[in-house]
Coordinates of N, CA and C in Angstrom, one line a residue:
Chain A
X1101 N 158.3 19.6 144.5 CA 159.0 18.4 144.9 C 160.0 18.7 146.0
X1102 N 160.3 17.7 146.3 CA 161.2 17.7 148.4 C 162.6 17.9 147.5
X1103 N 163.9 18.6 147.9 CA 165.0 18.8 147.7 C 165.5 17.8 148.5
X1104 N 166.5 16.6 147.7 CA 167.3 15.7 148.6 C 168.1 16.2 149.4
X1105 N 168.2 15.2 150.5 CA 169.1 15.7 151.7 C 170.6 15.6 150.9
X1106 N 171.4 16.3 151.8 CA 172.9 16.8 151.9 C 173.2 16.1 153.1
X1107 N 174.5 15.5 153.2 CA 175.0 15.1 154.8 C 176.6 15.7 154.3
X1108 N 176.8 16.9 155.4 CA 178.2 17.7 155.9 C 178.5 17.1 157.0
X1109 N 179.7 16.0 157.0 CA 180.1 15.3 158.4 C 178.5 14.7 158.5
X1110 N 178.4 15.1 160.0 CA 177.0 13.9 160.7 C 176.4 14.8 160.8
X1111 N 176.0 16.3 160.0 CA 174.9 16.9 160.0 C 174.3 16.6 158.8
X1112 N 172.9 16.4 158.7 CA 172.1 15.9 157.6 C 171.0 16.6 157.8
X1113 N 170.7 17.6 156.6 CA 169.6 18.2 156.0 C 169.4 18.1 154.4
X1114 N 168.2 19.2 154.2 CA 167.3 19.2 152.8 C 168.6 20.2 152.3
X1115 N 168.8 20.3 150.7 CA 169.9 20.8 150.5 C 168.9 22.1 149.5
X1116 N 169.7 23.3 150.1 CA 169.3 24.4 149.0 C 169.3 24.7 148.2
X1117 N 168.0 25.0 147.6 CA 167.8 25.4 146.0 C 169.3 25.5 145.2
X1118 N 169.6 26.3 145.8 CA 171.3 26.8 144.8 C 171.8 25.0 145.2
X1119 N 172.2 24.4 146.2 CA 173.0 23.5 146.0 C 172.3 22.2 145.3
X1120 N 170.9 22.0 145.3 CA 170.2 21.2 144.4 C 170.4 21.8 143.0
X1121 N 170.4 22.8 142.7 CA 170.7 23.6 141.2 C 172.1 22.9 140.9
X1122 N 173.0 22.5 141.7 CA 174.4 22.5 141.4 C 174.5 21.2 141.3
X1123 N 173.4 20.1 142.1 CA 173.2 18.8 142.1 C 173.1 18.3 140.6
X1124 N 171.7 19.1 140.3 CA 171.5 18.9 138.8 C 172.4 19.1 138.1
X1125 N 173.2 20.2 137.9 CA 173.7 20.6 137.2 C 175.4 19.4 136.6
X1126 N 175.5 18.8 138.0 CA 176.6 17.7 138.0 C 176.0 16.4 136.9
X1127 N 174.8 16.4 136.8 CA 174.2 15.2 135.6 C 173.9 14.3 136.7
X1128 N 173.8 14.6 137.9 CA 172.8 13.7 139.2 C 171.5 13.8 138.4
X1129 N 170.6 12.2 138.3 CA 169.5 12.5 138.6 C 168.7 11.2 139.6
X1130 N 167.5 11.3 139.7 CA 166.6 10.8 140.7 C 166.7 9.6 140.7
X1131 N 166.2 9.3 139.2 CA 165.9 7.8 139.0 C 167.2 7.1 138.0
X1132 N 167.4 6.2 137.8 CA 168.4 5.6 136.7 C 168.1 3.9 136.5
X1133 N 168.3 3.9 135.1 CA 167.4 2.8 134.6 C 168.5 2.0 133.7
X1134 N 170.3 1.9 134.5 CA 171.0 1.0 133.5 C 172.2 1.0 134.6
X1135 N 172.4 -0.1 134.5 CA 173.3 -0.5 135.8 C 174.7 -0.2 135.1
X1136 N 174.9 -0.4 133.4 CA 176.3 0.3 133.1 C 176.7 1.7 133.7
X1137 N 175.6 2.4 133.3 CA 175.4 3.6 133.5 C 176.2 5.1 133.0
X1138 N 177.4 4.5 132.6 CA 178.2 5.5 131.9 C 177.2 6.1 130.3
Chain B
X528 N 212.5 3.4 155.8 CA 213.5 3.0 156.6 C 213.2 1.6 156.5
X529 N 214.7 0.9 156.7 CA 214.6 -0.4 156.7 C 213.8 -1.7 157.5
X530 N 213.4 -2.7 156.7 CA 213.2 -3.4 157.0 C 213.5 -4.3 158.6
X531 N 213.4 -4.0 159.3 CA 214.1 -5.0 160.5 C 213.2 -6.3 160.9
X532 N 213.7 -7.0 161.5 CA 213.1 -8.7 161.9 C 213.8 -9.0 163.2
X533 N 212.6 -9.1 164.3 CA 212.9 -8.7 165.4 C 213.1 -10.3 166.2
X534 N 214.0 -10.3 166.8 CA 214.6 -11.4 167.4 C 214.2 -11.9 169.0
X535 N 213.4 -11.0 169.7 CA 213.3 -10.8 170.9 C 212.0 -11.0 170.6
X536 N 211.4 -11.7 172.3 CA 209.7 -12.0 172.7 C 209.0 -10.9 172.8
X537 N 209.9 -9.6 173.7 CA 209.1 -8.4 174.1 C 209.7 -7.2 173.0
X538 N 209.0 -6.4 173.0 CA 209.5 -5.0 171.8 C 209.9 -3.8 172.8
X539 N 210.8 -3.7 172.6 CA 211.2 -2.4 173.1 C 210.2 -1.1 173.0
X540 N 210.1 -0.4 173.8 CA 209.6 0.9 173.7 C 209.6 2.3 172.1
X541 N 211.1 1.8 172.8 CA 211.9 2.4 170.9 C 211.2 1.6 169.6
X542 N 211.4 0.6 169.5 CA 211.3 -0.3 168.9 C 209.3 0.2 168.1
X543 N 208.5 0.3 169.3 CA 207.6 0.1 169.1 C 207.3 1.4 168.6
X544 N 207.5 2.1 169.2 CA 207.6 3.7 168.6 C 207.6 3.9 167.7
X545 N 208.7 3.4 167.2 CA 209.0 3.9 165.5 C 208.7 2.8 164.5
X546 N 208.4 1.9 164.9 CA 207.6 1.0 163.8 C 206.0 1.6 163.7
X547 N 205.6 1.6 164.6 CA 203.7 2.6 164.9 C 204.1 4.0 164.2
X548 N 205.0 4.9 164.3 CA 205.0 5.8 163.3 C 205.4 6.1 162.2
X549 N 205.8 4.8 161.6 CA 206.3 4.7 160.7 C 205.8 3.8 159.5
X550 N 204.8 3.2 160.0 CA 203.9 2.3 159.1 C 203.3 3.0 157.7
X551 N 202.8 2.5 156.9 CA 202.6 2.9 155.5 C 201.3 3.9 155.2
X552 N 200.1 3.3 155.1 CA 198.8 4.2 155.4 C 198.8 4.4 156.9
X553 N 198.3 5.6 157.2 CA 197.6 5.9 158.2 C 196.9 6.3 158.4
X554 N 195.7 5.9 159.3 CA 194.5 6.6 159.5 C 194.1 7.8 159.5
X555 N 193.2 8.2 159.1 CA 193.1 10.0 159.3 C 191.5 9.9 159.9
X556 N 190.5 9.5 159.0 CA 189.3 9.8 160.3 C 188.1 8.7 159.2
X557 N 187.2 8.5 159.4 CA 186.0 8.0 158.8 C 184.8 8.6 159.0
X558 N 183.9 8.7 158.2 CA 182.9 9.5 158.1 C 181.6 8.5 157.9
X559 N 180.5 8.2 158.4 CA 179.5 7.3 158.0 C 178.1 8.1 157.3
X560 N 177.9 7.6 155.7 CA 176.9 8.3 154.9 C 175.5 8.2 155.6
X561 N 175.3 9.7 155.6 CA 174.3 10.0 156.2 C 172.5 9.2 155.5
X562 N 171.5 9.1 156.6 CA 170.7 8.3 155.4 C 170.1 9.0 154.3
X563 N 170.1 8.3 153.3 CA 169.1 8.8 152.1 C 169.4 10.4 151.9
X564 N 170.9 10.8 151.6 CA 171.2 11.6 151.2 C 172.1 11.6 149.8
X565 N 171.8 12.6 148.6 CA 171.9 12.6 147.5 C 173.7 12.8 147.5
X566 N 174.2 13.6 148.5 CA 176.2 14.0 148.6 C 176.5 13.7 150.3
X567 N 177.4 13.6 150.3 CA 178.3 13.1 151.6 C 179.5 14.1 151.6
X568 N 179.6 14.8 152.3 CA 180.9 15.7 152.0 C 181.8 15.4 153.9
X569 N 183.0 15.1 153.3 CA 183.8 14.6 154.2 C 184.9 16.5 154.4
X570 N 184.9 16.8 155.2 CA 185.7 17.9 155.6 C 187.1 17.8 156.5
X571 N 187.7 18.6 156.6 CA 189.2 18.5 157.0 C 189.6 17.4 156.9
X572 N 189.9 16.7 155.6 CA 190.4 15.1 155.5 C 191.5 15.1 155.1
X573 N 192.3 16.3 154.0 CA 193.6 16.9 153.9 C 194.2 17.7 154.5
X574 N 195.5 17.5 154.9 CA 196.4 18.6 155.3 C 197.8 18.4 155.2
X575 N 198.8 19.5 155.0 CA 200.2 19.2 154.9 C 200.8 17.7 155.2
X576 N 200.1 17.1 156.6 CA 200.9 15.9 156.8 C 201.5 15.1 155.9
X577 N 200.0 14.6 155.0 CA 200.1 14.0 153.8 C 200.7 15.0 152.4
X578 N 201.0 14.1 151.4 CA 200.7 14.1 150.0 C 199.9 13.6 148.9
X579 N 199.6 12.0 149.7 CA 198.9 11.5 149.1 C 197.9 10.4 149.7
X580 N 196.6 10.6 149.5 CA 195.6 9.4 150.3 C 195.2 8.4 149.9
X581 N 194.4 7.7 150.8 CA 193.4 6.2 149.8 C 192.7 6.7 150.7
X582 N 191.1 6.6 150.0 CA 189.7 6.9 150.5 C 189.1 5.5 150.2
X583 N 188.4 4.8 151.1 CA 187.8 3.7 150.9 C 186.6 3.6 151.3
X584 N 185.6 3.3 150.8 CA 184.3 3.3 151.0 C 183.7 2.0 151.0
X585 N 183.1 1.6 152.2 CA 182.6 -0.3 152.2 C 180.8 0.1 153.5
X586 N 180.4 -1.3 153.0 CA 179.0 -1.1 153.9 C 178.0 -0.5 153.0
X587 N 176.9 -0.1 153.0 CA 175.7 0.8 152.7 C 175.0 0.7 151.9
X588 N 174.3 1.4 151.2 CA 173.5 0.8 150.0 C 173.0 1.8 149.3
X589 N 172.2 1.9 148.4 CA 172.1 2.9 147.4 C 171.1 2.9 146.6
X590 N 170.2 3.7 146.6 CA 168.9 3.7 146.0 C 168.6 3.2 144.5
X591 N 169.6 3.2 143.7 CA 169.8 2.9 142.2 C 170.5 2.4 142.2
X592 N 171.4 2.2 141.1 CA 172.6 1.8 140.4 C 173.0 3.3 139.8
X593 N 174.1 2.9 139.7 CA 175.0 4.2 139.1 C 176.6 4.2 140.0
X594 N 177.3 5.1 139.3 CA 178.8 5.1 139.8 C 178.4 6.1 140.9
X595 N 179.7 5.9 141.7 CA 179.9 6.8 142.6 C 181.1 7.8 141.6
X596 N 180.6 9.0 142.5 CA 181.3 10.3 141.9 C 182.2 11.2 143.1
X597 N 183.0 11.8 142.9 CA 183.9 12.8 144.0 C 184.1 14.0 143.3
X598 N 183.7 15.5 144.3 CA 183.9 16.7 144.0 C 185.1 16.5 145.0
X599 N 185.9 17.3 144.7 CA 187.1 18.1 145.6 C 186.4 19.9 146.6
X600 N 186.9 19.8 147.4 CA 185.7 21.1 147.9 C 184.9 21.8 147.4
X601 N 185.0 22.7 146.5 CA 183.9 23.3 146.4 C 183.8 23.7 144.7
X602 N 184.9 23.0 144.2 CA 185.5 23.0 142.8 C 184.2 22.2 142.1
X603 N 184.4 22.8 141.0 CA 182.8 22.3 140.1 C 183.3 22.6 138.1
X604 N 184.5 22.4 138.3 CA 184.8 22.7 136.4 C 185.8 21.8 136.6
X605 N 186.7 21.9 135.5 CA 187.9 21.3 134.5 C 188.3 19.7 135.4
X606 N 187.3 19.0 135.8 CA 187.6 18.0 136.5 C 187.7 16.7 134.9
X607 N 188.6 16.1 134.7 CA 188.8 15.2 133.5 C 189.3 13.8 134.1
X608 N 188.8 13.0 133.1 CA 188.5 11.5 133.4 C 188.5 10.4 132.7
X609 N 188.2 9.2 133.1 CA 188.3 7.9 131.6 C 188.0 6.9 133.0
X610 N 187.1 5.5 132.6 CA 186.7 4.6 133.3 C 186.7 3.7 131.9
X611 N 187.9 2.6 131.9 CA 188.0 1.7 130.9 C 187.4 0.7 131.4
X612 N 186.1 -0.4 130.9 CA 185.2 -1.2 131.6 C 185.2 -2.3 130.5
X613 N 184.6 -3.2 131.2 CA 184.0 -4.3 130.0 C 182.3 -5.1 130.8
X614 N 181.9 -5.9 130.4 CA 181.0 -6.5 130.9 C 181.4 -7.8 131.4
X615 N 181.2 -8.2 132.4 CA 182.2 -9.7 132.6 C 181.9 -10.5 132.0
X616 N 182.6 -11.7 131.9 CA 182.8 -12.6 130.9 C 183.8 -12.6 130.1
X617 N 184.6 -13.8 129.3 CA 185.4 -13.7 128.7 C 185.3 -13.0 127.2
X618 N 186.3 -12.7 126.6 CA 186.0 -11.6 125.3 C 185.3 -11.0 125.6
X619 N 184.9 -10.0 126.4 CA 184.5 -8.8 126.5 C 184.6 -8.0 125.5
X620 N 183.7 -7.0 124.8 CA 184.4 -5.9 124.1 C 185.1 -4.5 125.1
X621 N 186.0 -4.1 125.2 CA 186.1 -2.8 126.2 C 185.2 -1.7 125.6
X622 N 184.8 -1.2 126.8 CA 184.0 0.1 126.7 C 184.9 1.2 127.8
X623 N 184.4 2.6 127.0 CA 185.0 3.5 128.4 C 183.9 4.5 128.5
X624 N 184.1 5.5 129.4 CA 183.7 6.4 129.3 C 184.1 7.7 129.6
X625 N 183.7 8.8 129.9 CA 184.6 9.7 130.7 C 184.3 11.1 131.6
X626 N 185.2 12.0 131.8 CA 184.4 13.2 132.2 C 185.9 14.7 131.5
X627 N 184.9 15.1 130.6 CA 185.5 16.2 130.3 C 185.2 17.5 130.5
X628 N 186.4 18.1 131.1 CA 185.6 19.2 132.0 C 184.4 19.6 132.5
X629 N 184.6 18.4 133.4 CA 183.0 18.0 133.5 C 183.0 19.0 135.7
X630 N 181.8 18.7 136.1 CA 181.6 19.5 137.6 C 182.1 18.5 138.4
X631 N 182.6 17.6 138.2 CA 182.8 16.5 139.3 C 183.4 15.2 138.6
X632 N 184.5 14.2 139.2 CA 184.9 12.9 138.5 C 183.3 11.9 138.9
X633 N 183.4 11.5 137.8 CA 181.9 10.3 137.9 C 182.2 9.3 137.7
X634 N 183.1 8.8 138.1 CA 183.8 7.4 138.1 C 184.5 6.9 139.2
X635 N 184.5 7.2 140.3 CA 185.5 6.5 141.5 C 185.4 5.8 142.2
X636 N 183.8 5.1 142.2 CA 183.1 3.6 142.8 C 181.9 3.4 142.2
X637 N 181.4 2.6 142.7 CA 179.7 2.5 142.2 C 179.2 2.1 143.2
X638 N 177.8 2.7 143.1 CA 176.7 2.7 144.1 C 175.3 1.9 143.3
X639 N 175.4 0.8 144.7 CA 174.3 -0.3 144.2 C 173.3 -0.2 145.2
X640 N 171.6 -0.8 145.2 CA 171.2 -1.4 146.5 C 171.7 -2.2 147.0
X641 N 172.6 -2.9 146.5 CA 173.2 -4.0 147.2 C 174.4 -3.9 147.9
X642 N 175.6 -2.7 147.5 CA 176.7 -2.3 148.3 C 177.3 -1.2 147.9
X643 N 177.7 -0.6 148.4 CA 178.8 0.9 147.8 C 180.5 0.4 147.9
X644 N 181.1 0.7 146.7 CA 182.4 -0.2 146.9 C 183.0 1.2 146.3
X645 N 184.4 2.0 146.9 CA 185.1 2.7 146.2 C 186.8 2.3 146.9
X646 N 188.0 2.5 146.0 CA 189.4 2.4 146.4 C 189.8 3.4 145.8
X647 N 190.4 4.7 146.3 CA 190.6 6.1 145.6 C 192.2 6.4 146.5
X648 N 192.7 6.3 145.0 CA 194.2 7.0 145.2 C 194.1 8.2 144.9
X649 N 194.3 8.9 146.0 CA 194.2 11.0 145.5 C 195.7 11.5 146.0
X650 N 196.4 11.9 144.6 CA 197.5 12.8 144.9 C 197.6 14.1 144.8
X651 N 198.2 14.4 145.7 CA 198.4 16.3 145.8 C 197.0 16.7 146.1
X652 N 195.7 16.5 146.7 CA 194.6 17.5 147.3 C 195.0 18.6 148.0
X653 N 196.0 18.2 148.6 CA 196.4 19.7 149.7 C 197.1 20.7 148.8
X654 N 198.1 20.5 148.0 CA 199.0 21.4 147.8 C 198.6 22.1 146.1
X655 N 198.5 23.6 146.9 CA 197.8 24.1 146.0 C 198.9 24.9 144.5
X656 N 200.1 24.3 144.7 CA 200.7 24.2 143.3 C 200.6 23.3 142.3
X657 N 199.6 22.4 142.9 CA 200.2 20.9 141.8 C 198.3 20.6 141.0
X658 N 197.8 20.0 140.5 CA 197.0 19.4 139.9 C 196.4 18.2 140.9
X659 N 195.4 17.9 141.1 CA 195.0 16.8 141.9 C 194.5 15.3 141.0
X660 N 195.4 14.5 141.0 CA 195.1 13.1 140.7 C 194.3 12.5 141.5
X661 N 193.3 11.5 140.2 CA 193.0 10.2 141.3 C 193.5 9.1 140.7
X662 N 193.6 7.9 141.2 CA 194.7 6.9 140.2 C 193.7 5.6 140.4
X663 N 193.7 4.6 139.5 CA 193.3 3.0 140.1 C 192.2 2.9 140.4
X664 N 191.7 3.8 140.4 CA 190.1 3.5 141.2 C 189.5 2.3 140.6
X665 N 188.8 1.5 141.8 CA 187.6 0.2 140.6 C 186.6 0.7 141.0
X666 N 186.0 0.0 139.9 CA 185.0 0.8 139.0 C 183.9 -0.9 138.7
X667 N 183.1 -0.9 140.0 CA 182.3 -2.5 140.1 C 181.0 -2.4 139.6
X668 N 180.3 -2.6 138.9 CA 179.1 -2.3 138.4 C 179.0 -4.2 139.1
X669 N 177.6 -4.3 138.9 CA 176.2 -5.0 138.8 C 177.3 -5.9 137.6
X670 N 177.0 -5.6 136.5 CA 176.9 -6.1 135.4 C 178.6 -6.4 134.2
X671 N 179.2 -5.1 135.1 CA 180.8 -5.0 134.3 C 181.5 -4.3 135.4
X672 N 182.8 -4.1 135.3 CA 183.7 -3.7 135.7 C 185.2 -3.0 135.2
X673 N 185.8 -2.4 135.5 CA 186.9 -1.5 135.0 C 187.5 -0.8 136.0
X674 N 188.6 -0.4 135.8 CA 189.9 0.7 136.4 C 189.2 2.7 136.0
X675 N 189.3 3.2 136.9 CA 189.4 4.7 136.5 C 190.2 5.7 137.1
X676 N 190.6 6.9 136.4 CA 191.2 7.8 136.8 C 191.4 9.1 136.2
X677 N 191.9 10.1 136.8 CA 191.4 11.1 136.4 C 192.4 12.8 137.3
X678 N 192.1 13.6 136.4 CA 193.0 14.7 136.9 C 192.1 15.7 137.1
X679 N 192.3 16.6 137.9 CA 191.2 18.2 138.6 C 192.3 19.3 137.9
X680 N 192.1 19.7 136.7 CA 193.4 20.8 136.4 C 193.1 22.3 137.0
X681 N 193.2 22.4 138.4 CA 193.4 23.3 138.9 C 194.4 23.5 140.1
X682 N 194.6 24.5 140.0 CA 196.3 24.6 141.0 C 195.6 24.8 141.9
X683 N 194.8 24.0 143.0 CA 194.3 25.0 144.3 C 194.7 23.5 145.3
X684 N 194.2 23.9 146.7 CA 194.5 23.3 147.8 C 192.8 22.9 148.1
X685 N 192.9 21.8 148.3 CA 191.7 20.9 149.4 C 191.7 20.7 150.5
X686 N 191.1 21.1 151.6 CA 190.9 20.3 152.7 C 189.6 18.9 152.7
X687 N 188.4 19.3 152.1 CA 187.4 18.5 152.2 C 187.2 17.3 150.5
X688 N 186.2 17.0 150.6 CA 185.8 16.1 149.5 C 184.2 15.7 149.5
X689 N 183.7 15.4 148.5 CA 182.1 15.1 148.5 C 181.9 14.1 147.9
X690 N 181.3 13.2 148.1 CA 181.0 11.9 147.4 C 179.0 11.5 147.3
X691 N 179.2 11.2 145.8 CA 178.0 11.2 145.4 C 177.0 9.8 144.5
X692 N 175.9 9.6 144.7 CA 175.6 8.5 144.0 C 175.3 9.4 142.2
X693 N 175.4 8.8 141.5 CA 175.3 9.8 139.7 C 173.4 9.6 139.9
X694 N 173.4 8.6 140.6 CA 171.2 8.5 140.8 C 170.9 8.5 142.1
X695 N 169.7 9.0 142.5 CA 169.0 8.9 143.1 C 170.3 9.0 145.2
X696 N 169.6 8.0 146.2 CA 170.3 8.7 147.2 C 171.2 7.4 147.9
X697 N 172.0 7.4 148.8 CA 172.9 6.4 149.4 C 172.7 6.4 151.2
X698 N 172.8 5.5 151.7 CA 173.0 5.0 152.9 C 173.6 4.4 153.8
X699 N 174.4 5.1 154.7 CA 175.1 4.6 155.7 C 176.2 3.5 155.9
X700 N 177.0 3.7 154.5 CA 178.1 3.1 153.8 C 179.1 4.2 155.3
X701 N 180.5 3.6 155.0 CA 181.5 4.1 155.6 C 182.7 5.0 154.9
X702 N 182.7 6.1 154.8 CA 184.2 6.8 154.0 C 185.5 6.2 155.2
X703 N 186.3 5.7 154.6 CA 187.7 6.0 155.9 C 188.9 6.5 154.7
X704 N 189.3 7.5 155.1 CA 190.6 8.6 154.8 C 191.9 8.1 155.2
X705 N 192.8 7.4 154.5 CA 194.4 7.2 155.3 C 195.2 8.0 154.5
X706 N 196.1 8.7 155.3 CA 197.6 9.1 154.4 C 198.7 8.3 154.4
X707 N 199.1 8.6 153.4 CA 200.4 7.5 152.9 C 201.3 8.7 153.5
X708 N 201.7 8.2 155.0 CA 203.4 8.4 155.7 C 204.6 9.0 154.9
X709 N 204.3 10.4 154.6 CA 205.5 10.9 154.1 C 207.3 10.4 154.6
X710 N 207.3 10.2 156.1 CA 208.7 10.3 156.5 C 208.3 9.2 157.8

């Protein structure tokens, strides 16, 4: 699977394993299916 | 400094001076969300000048639903929180939720396909004796709405900030950074 981009200021790339690891790790995820959402 | 109420057609130099530096928020810089990216991280947006900012986020759109969330630089623990909500309509039941020592506050706006809306009072980011507050934040869902806020219990200093959708990615919304005019 493609790692989502990162945007630092107006640079925008694919974000690294370790900082997708830390993506997940925040309780981000892909899809979400409830607009309360808490 | 006092109020004054100016009597004259043209403004003095002086005049104009110190009313322009003296005004309440002031600008610091705006950042525009990159496309279809999962974090936004806004860099040198704190420094001594300030003590205290509003971060405001308007424009863009957002691949899901879910709140918007804020890391402080590079900080990822003891970030604590509460977002008191209800569903609109009258008699609401309240609902809350929270973040306990959690990697990041997950409550400081919300990110829709339809708009990204955040108002973020952040005190003390820079000064790395104090704890960093965020105060007031709204908190607009789709469907309900509520107040949030929240404390970073760590004594450290920020220059930067990251802002995130809790799902999926966001688009080309606006961050603008002002400090609240110490003197």
């Amino acid at each position: 699977m493609t790692r989502p981009n990162i945007g630092i200021d107006d640079e925008v790339r694919e974000m690294t394993e370790k900082e997708y690891a830390e993506l997940l790790a925040s309780g981000w995820t892909e899809e979400g299916t409830n607009d309360l959402a808490p | 400094m006092a109020v004054k109420t100016f009597t004259s057609a043209t403004l003095s130099s002086s005049d104009t001076n110190t009313y322009l530096a003296n005004s309440g928020l002031v600008y610091i810089k705006q950042q525009t969300i990159g496309n279809g990216v999962a974090t936004q991280a806004v860099t040198s947006a704190f420094s001594a000048d300030y003590d205290s900012y509003r971060i405001v986020v308007s424009g863009g759109t957002a691949s899901a639903l879910g709140s918007m969330r804020m890391q402080l630089g590079s900080a990822n623990s003891l970030y604590y929180g509460i977002v008191n909500y209800a569903t609109y309509g009258a008699a609401s039941t309240p609902l809350s939720a929270g973040d306990n020592n959690a990697a990041l506050w997950g409550y400081v706006g919300y990110c829709s396909p339809r708009y990204l809306a955040a108002s973020i009072d952040l005190i003390n980011p820079f000064d790395s004796n104090k704890y960093t507050s965020y105060l007031a934040a709204g908190w607009t869902a789709e469907t309900a709405a509520g107040t949030a806020s929240g404390l970073q219990q760590q004594q450290a200093s920020y220059t930067a900030f990251t802002l995130s959708p809790q799902t999926g990615t966001f688009t080309g919304g606006t961050i603008f950074v002002y400090g609240y005019r110490k003197a």
